[in-house]
Coordinates of C-alpha atoms in Angstrom, one line a residue:
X1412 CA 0.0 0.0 0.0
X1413 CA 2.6 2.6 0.4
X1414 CA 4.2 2.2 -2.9
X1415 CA 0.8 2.4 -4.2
X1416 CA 0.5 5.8 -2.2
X1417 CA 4.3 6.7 -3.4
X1418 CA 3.6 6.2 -7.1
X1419 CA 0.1 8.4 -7.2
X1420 CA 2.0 11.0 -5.2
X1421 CA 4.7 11.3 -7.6
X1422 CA 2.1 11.0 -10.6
X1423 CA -0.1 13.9 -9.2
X1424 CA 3.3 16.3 -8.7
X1425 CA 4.4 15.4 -12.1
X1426 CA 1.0 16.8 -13.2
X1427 CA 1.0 19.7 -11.6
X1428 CA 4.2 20.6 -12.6
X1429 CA 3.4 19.8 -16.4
X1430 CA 0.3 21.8 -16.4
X1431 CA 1.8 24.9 -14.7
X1432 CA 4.8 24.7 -17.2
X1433 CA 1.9 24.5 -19.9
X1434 CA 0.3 27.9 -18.8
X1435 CA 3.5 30.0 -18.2
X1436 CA 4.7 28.9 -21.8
X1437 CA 1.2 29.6 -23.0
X1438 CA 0.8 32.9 -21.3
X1439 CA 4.4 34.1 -23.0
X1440 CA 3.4 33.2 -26.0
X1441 CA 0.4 35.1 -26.2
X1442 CA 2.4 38.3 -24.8
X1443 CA 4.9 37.9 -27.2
X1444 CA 1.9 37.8 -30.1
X1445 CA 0.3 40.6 -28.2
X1446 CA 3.7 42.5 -28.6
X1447 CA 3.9 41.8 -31.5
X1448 CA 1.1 42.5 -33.1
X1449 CA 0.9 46.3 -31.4
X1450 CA 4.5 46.6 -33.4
X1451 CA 3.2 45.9 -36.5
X1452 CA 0.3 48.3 -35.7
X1453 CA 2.4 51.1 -34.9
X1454 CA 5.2 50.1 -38.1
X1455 CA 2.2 50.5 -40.7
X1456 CA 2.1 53.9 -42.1
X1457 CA -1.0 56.1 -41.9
X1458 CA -2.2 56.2 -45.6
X1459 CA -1.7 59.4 -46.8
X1460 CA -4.2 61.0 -49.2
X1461 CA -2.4 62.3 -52.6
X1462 CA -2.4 65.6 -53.2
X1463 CA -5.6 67.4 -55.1
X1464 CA -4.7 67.8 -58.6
X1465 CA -6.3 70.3 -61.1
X1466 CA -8.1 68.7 -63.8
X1467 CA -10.4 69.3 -66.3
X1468 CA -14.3 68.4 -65.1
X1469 CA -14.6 65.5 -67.8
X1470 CA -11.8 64.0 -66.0
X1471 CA -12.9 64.9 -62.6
X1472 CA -15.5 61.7 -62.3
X1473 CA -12.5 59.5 -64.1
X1474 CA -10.6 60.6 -61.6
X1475 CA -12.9 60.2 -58.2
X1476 CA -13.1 56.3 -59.6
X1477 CA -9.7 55.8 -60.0
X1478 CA -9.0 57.3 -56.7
X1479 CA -12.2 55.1 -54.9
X1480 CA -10.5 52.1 -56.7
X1481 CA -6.9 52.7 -54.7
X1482 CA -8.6 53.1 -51.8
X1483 CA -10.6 50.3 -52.1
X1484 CA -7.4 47.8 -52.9
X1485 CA -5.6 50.0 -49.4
X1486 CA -8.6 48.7 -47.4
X1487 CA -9.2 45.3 -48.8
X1488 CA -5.1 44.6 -48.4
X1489 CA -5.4 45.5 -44.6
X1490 CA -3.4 49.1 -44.9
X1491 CA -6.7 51.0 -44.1
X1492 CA -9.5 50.3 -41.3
X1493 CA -13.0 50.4 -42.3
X1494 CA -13.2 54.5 -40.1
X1495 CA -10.2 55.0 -42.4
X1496 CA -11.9 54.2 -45.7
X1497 CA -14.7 55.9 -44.4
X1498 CA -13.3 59.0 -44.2
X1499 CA -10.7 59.1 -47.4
X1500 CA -13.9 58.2 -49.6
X1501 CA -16.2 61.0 -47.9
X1502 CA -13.2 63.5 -48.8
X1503 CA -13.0 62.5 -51.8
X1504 CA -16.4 62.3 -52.8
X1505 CA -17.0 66.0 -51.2
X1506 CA -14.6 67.3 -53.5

């Protein structure tokens, strides 16, 4: 009987020691992703609207489409966020 005892004491510290090993590796883990993911965050530049150009009104509407177009492919490739797109294309729209 006490080697029984022995061998489920030793199995039960072996658990515990697995699963709390399990849980610190899994919490560092998700920091490191957490890290970075806010670096990757702060390392994408702010899309910046190109300059108004003077054009003729015919090509105005050309224009707005071609400029909706790149900002469409920006937001649909991750560079912009949906309040982003939101405002470029009211700007650009308004103008």
């Amino acid at each position: 009987m006490p080697g029984l005892l022995r061998g489920v004491a030793r199995t039960a510290v072996i658990a515990g020691t697995a699963t709390s090993v399990s849980n610190r590796v899994s919490r560092r883990q998700a920091g490191r992703w957490a890290q970075q993911d806010a670096e990757q965050a702060q390392a994408r530049p702010a899309a910046a609207a190109p300059p108004p150009m003077s054009v003729a009104p015919e090509d105005e509407m050309s224009n707005k489409i071609a400029q909706l177009k790149d900002l469409g492919d920006l937001k649909s490739q991750g560079v912009l966020s949906e309040s982003e797109f939101e405002a470029q294309k009211a700007r650009i729209l308004n103008s």
